């Protein structure tokens, strides 16, 4: 690496042979709004979800269970939704055992990476705004090289998607376990399951799994069709990322309101 490379990873300022501009940016629009909103919303979500995951209570209101606690795999679970595999210490919230998977997919998601590299690390905060860091090594070193495990989190997320649909379908019972009912909670869990599913299938890794490593699409017409569909969803991956973040928090909050007795479920039939 000579001239261009070493100079380019300097101050995040002007590259060689470009005009030397002292100002950090010449942008006059409010370029900082987007990173600021990203920081605020993500921090709110992290604070809320951390509190709820550790609360270890008010996550079940038959026939519903909060998505933060789903699948609930210990015998200590409130309610009776999922096969229970073991009994952990009482002070460990059942959400903790599964937390790493939904957390992992969001943390390594290509879209969220863009979002938090910009908003939290200011690297760079926006287009044509110099970053404060002196060196730039991309994702070539520890720990960021670990972002490559994203596809494995996607596999796990797809499994979670199936479980969340299963939990949403359980919502078509009443609190005594009889089928053929539906409440507002059923609808909320269902919409959340759909949104999280759209988040998964619109994933960049999913697009690669479906249509990648093919030399000739014409020899694989089915995969080409699937890839076309996933590509269309992929264009909206950012939207699904945010929408599903809201629906998962809202679904949890709705179950919380039911479990604490703050409201009663609106039953349609
Ligand atoms: Fe966002 Fe895979 S790129 S979930």
mmCIF file of N, CA, C and O and ligand atoms in Angstrom, residues 105-106 108-113 150-151 154 199-200 202-206 234 237 241, ligand 1:
data_model
loop_
_atom_site.group_PDB
_atom_site.id
_atom_site.type_symbol
_atom_site.label_atom_id
_atom_site.label_comp_id
_atom_site.label_asym_id
_atom_site.label_seq_id
_atom_site.Cartn_x
_atom_site.Cartn_y
_atom_site.Cartn_z
ATOM 1 N N UNK A 105 -28.679 -11.614 14.939
ATOM 2 C CA UNK A 105 -29.034 -11.291 13.548
ATOM 3 C C UNK A 105 -29.137 -9.783 13.361
ATOM 4 O O UNK A 105 -28.691 -9.244 12.347
ATOM 5 N N UNK A 106 -29.647 -9.071 14.362
ATOM 6 C CA UNK A 106 -29.760 -7.608 14.211
ATOM 7 C C UNK A 106 -28.372 -6.969 14.239
ATOM 8 O O UNK A 106 -28.088 -6.034 13.497
ATOM 9 N N UNK A 108 -25.472 -8.207 13.399
ATOM 10 C CA UNK A 108 -24.623 -8.482 12.241
ATOM 11 C C UNK A 108 -25.330 -8.195 10.916
ATOM 12 O O UNK A 108 -24.747 -8.383 9.861
ATOM 13 N N UNK A 109 -26.574 -7.748 10.987
ATOM 14 C CA UNK A 109 -27.363 -7.436 9.784
ATOM 15 C C UNK A 109 -26.657 -6.367 8.951
ATOM 16 O O UNK A 109 -26.156 -5.389 9.475
ATOM 17 N N UNK A 110 -26.648 -6.576 7.634
ATOM 18 C CA UNK A 110 -25.961 -5.618 6.762
ATOM 19 C C UNK A 110 -26.567 -4.227 6.874
ATOM 20 O O UNK A 110 -25.860 -3.224 6.838
ATOM 21 N N UNK A 111 -27.905 -4.174 7.015
ATOM 22 C CA UNK A 111 -28.499 -2.848 7.138
ATOM 23 C C UNK A 111 -28.151 -2.197 8.481
ATOM 24 O O UNK A 111 -27.737 -1.037 8.523
ATOM 25 N N UNK A 112 -28.304 -2.945 9.579
ATOM 26 C CA UNK A 112 -28.021 -2.336 10.889
ATOM 27 C C UNK A 112 -26.549 -1.943 11.015
ATOM 28 O O UNK A 112 -26.204 -0.995 11.725
ATOM 29 N N UNK A 113 -25.692 -2.704 10.337
ATOM 30 C CA UNK A 113 -24.278 -2.327 10.358
ATOM 31 C C UNK A 113 -24.109 -0.936 9.782
ATOM 32 O O UNK A 113 -23.454 -0.065 10.380
ATOM 33 N N UNK A 150 -22.971 -13.715 9.914
ATOM 34 C CA UNK A 150 -24.374 -13.301 9.764
ATOM 35 C C UNK A 150 -25.287 -14.400 9.243
ATOM 36 O O UNK A 150 -26.401 -14.590 9.721
ATOM 37 N N UNK A 151 -24.817 -15.138 8.210
ATOM 38 C CA UNK A 151 -25.705 -16.128 7.584
ATOM 39 C C UNK A 151 -26.178 -17.172 8.587
ATOM 40 O O UNK A 151 -27.286 -17.678 8.490
ATOM 41 N N UNK A 154 -28.987 -15.955 10.402
ATOM 42 C CA UNK A 154 -30.181 -16.002 9.557
ATOM 43 C C UNK A 154 -30.838 -17.377 9.647
ATOM 44 O O UNK A 154 -32.066 -17.471 9.775
ATOM 45 N N UNK A 199 -38.574 -9.641 7.355
ATOM 46 C CA UNK A 199 -37.215 -9.185 7.681
ATOM 47 C C UNK A 199 -36.198 -10.272 7.330
ATOM 48 O O UNK A 199 -35.151 -9.992 6.737
ATOM 49 N N UNK A 200 -36.511 -11.532 7.651
ATOM 50 C CA UNK A 200 -35.586 -12.637 7.369
ATOM 51 C C UNK A 200 -35.438 -12.888 5.871
ATOM 52 O O UNK A 200 -34.320 -13.002 5.374
ATOM 53 N N UNK A 202 -35.990 -11.008 3.389
ATOM 54 C CA UNK A 202 -35.436 -9.885 2.614
ATOM 55 C C UNK A 202 -33.947 -9.686 2.915
ATOM 56 O O UNK A 202 -33.303 -8.803 2.336
ATOM 57 N N UNK A 203 -33.394 -10.524 3.809
ATOM 58 C CA UNK A 203 -31.989 -10.426 4.229
ATOM 59 C C UNK A 203 -31.033 -10.606 3.049
ATOM 60 O O UNK A 203 -31.289 -11.391 2.139
ATOM 61 N N UNK A 204 -29.934 -9.899 3.075
ATOM 62 C CA UNK A 204 -28.942 -9.998 2.001
ATOM 63 C C UNK A 204 -28.354 -11.411 1.912
ATOM 64 O O UNK A 204 -28.075 -11.909 0.819
ATOM 65 N N UNK A 205 -28.150 -12.059 3.056
ATOM 66 C CA UNK A 205 -27.629 -13.425 3.038
ATOM 67 C C UNK A 205 -28.653 -14.381 2.443
ATOM 68 O O UNK A 205 -28.297 -15.317 1.730
ATOM 69 N N UNK A 206 -29.926 -14.121 2.735
ATOM 70 C CA UNK A 206 -30.988 -14.959 2.179
ATOM 71 C C UNK A 206 -30.963 -14.849 0.654
ATOM 72 O O UNK A 206 -31.063 -15.851 -0.054
ATOM 73 N N UNK A 234 -35.710 -7.614 -0.850
ATOM 74 C CA UNK A 234 -34.425 -7.127 -0.364
ATOM 75 C C UNK A 234 -34.305 -5.610 -0.487
ATOM 76 O O UNK A 234 -33.704 -4.938 0.357
ATOM 77 N N UNK A 237 -35.417 -4.059 2.621
ATOM 78 C CA UNK A 237 -34.916 -4.671 3.856
ATOM 79 C C UNK A 237 -34.840 -3.670 5.018
ATOM 80 O O UNK A 237 -35.184 -3.988 6.149
ATOM 81 N N UNK A 241 -36.626 -4.011 8.561
ATOM 82 C CA UNK A 241 -35.817 -4.000 9.781
ATOM 83 C C UNK A 241 -36.468 -3.104 10.837
ATOM 84 O O UNK A 241 -36.606 -3.489 11.999
HETATM 85 FE FE1 LIG B 1 -30.310 -7.723 7.576
HETATM 86 FE FE2 LIG B 1 -29.521 -10.217 6.939
HETATM 87 S S1 LIG B 1 -28.934 -8.367 6.088
HETATM 88 S S2 LIG B 1 -30.972 -9.590 8.415
#
